[in-house]
mmCIF file of C-alpha atoms and ligand atoms in Angstrom:
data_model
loop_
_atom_site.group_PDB
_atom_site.id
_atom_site.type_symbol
_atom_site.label_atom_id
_atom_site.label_comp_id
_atom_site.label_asym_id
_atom_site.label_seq_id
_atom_site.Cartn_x
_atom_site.Cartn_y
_atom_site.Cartn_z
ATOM 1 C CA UNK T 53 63.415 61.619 102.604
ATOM 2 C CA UNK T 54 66.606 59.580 102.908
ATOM 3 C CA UNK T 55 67.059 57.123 105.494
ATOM 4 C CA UNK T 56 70.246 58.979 106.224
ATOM 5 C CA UNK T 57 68.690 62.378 106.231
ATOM 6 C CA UNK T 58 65.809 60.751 108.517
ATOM 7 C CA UNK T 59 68.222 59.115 110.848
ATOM 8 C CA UNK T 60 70.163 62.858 111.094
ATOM 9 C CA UNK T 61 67.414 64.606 111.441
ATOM 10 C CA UNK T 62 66.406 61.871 114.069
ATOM 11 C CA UNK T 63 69.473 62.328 115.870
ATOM 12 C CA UNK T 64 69.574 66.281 115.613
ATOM 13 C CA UNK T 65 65.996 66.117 117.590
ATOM 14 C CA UNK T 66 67.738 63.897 120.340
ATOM 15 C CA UNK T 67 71.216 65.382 120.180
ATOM 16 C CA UNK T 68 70.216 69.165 119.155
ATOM 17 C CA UNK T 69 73.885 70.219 117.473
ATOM 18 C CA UNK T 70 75.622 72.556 119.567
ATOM 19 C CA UNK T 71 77.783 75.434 118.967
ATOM 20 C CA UNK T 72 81.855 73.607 119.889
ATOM 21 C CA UNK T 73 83.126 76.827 121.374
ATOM 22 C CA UNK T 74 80.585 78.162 123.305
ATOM 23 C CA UNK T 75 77.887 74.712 123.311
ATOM 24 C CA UNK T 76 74.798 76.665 122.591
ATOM 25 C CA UNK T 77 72.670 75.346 120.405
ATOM 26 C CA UNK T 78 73.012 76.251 117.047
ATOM 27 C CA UNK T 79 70.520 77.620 114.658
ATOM 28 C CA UNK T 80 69.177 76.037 111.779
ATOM 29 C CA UNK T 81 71.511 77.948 109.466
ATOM 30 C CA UNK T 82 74.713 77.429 111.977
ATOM 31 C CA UNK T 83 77.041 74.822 111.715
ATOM 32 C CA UNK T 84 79.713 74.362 113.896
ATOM 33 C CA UNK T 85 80.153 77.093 115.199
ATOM 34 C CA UNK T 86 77.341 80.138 116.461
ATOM 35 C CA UNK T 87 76.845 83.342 114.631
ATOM 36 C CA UNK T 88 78.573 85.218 117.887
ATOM 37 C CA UNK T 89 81.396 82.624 118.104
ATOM 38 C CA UNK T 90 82.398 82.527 114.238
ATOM 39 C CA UNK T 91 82.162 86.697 114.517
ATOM 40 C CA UNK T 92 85.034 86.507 117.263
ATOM 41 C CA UNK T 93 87.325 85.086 114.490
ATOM 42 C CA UNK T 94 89.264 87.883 113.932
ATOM 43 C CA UNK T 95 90.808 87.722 110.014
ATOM 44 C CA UNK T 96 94.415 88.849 109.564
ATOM 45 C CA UNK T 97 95.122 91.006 106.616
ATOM 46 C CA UNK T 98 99.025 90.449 105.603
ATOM 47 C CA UNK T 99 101.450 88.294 105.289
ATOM 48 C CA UNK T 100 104.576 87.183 107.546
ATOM 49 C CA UNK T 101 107.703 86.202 107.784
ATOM 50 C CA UNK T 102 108.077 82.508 108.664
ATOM 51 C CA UNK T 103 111.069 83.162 110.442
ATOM 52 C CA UNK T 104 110.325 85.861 112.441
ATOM 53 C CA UNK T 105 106.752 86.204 112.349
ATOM 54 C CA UNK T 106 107.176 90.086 111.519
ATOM 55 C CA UNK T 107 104.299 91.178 109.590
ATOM 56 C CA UNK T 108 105.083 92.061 105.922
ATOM 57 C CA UNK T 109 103.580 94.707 104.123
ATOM 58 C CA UNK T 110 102.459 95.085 100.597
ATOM 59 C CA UNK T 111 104.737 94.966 97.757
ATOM 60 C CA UNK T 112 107.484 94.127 100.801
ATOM 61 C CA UNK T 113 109.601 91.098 100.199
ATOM 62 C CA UNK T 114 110.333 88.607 103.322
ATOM 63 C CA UNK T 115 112.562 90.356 105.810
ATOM 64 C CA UNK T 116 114.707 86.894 106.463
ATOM 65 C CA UNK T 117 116.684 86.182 103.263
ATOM 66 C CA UNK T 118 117.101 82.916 103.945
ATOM 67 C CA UNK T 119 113.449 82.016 104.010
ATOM 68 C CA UNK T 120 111.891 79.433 101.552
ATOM 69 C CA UNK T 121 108.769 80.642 101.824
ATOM 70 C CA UNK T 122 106.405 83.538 103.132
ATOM 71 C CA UNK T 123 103.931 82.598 105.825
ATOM 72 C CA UNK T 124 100.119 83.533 105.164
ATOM 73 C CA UNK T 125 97.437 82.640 108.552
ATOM 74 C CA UNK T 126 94.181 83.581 108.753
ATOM 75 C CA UNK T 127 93.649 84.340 112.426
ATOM 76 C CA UNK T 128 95.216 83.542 115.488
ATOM 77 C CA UNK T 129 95.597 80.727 117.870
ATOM 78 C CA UNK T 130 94.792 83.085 120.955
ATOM 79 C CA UNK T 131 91.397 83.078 119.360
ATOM 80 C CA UNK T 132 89.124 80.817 121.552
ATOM 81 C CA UNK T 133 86.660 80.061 119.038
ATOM 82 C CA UNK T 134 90.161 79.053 116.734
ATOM 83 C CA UNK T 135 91.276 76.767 119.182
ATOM 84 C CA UNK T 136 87.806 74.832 119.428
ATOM 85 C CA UNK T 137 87.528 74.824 115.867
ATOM 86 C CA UNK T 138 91.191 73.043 115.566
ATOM 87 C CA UNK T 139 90.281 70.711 118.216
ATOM 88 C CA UNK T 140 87.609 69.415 116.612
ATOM 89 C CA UNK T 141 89.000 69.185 113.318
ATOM 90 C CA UNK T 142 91.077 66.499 114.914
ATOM 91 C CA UNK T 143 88.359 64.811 117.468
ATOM 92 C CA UNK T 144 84.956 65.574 116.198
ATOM 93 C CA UNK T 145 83.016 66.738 112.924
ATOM 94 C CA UNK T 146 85.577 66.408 110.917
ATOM 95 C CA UNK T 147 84.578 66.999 107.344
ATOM 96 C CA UNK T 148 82.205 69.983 107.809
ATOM 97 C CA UNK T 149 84.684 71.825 110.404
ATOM 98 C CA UNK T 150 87.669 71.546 107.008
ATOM 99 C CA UNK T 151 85.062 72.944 105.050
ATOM 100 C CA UNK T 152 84.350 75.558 107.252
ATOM 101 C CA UNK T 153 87.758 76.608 108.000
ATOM 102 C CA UNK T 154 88.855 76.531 104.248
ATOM 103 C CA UNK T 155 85.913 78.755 104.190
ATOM 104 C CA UNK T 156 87.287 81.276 106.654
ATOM 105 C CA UNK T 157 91.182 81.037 104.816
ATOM 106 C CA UNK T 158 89.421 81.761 101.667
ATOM 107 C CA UNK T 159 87.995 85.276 103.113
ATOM 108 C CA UNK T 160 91.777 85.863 104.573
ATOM 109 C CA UNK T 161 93.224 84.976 101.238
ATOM 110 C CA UNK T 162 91.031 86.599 98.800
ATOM 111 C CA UNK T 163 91.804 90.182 99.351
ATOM 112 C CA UNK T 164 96.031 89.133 99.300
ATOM 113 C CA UNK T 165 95.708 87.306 95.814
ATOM 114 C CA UNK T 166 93.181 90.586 94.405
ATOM 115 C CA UNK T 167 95.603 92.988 95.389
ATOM 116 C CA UNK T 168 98.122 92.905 92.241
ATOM 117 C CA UNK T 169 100.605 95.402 93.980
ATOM 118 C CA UNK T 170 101.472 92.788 96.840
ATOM 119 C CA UNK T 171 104.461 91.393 94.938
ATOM 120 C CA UNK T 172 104.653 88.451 97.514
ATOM 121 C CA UNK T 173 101.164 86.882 96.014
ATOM 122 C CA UNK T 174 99.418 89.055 94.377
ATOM 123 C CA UNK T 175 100.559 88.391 90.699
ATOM 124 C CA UNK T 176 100.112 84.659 91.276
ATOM 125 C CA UNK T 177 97.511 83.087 88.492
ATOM 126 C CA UNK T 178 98.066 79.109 89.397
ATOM 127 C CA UNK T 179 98.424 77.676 92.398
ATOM 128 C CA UNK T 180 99.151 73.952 93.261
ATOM 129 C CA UNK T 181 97.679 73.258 96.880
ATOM 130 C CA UNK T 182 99.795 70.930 98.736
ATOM 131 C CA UNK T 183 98.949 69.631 102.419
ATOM 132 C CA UNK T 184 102.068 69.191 104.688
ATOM 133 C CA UNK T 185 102.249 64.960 105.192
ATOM 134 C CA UNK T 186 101.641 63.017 108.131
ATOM 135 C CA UNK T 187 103.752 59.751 108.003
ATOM 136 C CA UNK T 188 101.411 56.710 106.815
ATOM 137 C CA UNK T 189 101.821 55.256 110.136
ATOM 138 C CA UNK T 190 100.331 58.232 111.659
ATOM 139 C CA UNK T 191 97.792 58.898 109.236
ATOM 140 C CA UNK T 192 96.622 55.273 109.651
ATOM 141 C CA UNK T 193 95.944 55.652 113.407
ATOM 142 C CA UNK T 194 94.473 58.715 113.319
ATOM 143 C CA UNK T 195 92.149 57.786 110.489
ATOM 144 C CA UNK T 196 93.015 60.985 108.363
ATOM 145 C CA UNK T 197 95.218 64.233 108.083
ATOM 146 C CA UNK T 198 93.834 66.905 108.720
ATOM 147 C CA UNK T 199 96.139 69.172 106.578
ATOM 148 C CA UNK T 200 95.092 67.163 103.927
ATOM 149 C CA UNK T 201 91.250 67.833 104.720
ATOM 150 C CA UNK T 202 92.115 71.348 104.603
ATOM 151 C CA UNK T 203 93.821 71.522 101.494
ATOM 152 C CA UNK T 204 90.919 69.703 99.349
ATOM 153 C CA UNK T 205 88.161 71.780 100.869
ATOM 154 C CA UNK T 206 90.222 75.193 100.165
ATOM 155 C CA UNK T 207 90.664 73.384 96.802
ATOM 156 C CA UNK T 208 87.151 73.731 96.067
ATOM 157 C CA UNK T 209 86.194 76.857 97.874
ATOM 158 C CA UNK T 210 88.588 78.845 95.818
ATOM 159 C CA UNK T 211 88.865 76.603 92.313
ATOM 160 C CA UNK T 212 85.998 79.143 90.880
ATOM 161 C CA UNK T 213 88.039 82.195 91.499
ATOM 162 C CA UNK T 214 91.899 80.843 90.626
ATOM 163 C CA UNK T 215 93.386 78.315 89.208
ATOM 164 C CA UNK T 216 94.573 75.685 91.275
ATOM 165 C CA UNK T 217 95.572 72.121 91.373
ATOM 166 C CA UNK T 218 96.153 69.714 94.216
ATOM 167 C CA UNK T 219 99.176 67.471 94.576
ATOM 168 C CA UNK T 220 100.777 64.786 97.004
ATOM 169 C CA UNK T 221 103.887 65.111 96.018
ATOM 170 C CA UNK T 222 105.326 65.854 99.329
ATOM 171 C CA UNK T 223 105.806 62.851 101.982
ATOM 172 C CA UNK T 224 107.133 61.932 105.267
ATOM 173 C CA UNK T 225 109.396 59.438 105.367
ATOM 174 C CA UNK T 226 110.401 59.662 109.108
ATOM 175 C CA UNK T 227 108.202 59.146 111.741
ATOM 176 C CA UNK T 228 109.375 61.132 114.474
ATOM 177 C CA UNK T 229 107.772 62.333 117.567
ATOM 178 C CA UNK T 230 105.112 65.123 117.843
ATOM 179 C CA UNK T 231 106.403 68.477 117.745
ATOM 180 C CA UNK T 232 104.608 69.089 121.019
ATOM 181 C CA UNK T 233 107.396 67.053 122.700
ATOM 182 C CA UNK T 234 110.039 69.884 122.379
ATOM 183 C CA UNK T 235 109.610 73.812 123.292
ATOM 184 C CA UNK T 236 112.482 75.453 121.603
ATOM 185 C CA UNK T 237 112.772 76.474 118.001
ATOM 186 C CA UNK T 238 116.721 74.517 117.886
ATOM 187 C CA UNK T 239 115.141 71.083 118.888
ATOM 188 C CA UNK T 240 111.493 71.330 116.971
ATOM 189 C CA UNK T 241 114.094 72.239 113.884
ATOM 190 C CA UNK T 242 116.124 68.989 114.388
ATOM 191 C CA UNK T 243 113.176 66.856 115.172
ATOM 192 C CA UNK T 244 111.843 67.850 111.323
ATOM 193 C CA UNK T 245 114.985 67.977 109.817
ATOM 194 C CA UNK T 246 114.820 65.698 106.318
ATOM 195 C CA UNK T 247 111.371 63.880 107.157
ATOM 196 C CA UNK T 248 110.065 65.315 104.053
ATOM 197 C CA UNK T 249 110.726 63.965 100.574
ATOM 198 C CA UNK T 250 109.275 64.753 96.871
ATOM 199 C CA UNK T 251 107.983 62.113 94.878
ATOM 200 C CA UNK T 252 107.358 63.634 91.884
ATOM 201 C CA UNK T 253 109.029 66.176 90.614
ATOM 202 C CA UNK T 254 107.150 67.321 87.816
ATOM 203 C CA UNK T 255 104.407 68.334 89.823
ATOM 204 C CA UNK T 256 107.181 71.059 91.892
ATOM 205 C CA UNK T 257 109.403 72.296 89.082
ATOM 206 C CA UNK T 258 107.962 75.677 88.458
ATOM 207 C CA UNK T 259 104.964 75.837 90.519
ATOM 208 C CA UNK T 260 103.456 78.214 92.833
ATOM 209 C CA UNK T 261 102.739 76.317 95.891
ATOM 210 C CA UNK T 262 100.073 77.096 98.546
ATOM 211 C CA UNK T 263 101.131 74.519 101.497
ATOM 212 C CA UNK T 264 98.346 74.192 103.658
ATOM 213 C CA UNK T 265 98.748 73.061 107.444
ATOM 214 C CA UNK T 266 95.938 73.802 110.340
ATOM 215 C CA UNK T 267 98.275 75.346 112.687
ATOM 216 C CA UNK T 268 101.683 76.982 112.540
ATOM 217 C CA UNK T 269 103.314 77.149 116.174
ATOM 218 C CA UNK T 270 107.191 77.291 115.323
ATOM 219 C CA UNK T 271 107.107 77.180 112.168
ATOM 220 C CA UNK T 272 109.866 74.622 112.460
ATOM 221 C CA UNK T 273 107.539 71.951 110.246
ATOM 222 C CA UNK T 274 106.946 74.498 107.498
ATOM 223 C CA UNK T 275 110.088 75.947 106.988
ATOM 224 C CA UNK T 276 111.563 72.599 106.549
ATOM 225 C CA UNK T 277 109.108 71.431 104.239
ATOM 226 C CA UNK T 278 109.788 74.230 102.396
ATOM 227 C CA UNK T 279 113.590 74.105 101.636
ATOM 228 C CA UNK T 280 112.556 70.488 100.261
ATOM 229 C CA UNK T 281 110.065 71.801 97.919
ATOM 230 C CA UNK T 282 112.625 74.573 96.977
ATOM 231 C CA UNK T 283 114.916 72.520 96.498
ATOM 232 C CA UNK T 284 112.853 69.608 94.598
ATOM 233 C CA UNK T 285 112.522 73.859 92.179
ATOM 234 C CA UNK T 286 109.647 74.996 93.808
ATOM 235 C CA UNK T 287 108.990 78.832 92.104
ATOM 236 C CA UNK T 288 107.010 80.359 95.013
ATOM 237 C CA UNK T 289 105.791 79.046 98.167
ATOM 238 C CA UNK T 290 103.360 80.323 100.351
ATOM 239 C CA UNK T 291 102.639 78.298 103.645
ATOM 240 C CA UNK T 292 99.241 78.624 104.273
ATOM 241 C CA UNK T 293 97.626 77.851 107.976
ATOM 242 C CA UNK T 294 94.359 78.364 109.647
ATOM 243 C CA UNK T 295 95.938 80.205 112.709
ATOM 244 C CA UNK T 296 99.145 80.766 113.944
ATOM 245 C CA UNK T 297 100.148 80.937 117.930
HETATM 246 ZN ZN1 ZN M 316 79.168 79.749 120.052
HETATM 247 ZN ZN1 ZN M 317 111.982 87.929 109.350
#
């Protein structure tokens, strides 16, 4: 055995790993989370609008015109189990809880892309995942972004089945404050407004983008980072979260 896999198993005997929503203790083949807390996860099954959440239904096209992209999440923040599994993407087990929740996208976005009469993403061969940006500064301090976790686990969970790249051509330039700071749609909207920025272009023109973020509250963040990438000639862009409030 590994000294590493000794010292883990060494440390599981000590600290037995426990379930983060519910702290039982899990079972050899858990991780994370429990077999009961993982089966609370409720999946969606369509698509919304990312302005006004409505849900959209197959071979539908976004209800808001003036969208840049159509919303896809998985489950929903209201979800305990969701919300423990977001908190500690940020504060605890990192890697294995991105894997994990690219895990539970991929069942959410399996069924969309198989179903070739959903015009909004069913027809789509390629996809180029793209994590929305932290700023540098922000990334530094926090020691990693989680979007971008996200993204490269998804990456591999669903390379197999479609085609898909991963880029970084999207950054933040601005480091502003937290969306948390501000409760209305207006001011979350003007806090975001032109932090984002393409680098390179050839990696936008023409491509199908999946943008991958854990959490979608406003969707002030997302929207905006989509008129850039439409704008940098984005084709189609789905924004892709883990759960939406
Ligand atoms: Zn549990
Ligand atoms: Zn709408």
């Amino acid at each position: 055995m590994k000294l590493q896999n000794l010292l883990k198993t060494a440390l599981d005997i000590i600290f037995p790993p426990q379930c983060v929503s519910c702290i039982k203790k899990l079972e050899a083949a858990e991780t994370i989370l429990c077999k009961s807390c993982l089966g609370s996860i409720i999946l969606n099954s369509s698509l919304y609008c990312p302005i006004c959440n409505r849900r959209l239904y197959l071979a539908k096209t976004v209800c808001h015109t003036e969208a840049k992209c159509i919303l896809g999440a998985a489950s929903s923040y209201e979800i305990k189990a969701v919300r423990d599994l977001v908190h500690a993407l940020k504060y605890n087990h990192v890697k294995v809880t991105a894997l994990l929740i690219a895990e539970i996208i991929k069942k959410y976005l399996m069924p969309l892309i198989a179903n070739s009469t959903n015009q909004s993403i069913g027809q789509i061969k390629y996809f180029t995942v793209l994590p929305i940006p932290l700023h540098p500064q922000r990334e530094r301090e926090r020691g990693f972004n989680q979007a971008v976790l996200i993204a490269e686990s998804l990456k591999n969970t669903i390379a197999p089945i479609i085609h898909v790249t991963t880029s970084k051509a999207l950054i933040r330039n601005k480091n502003v404050p937290s969306q948390i700071s501000f409760s209305s749609y207006k001011e979350r909207k003007e806090n975001v407004s032109n932090v984002f920025e393409v680098t390179t272009y050839e990696e936008i023109i023409g491509k199908n983008i999946l943008l991958i973020d854990d959490v979608a509250t406003s969707n002030a963040t997302i929207n905006e980072a989509a008129r850039v990438l439409k704008e940098a000639g984005a084709k189609k862009i789905i924004a892709l979260v883990f759960a939406k409030a």
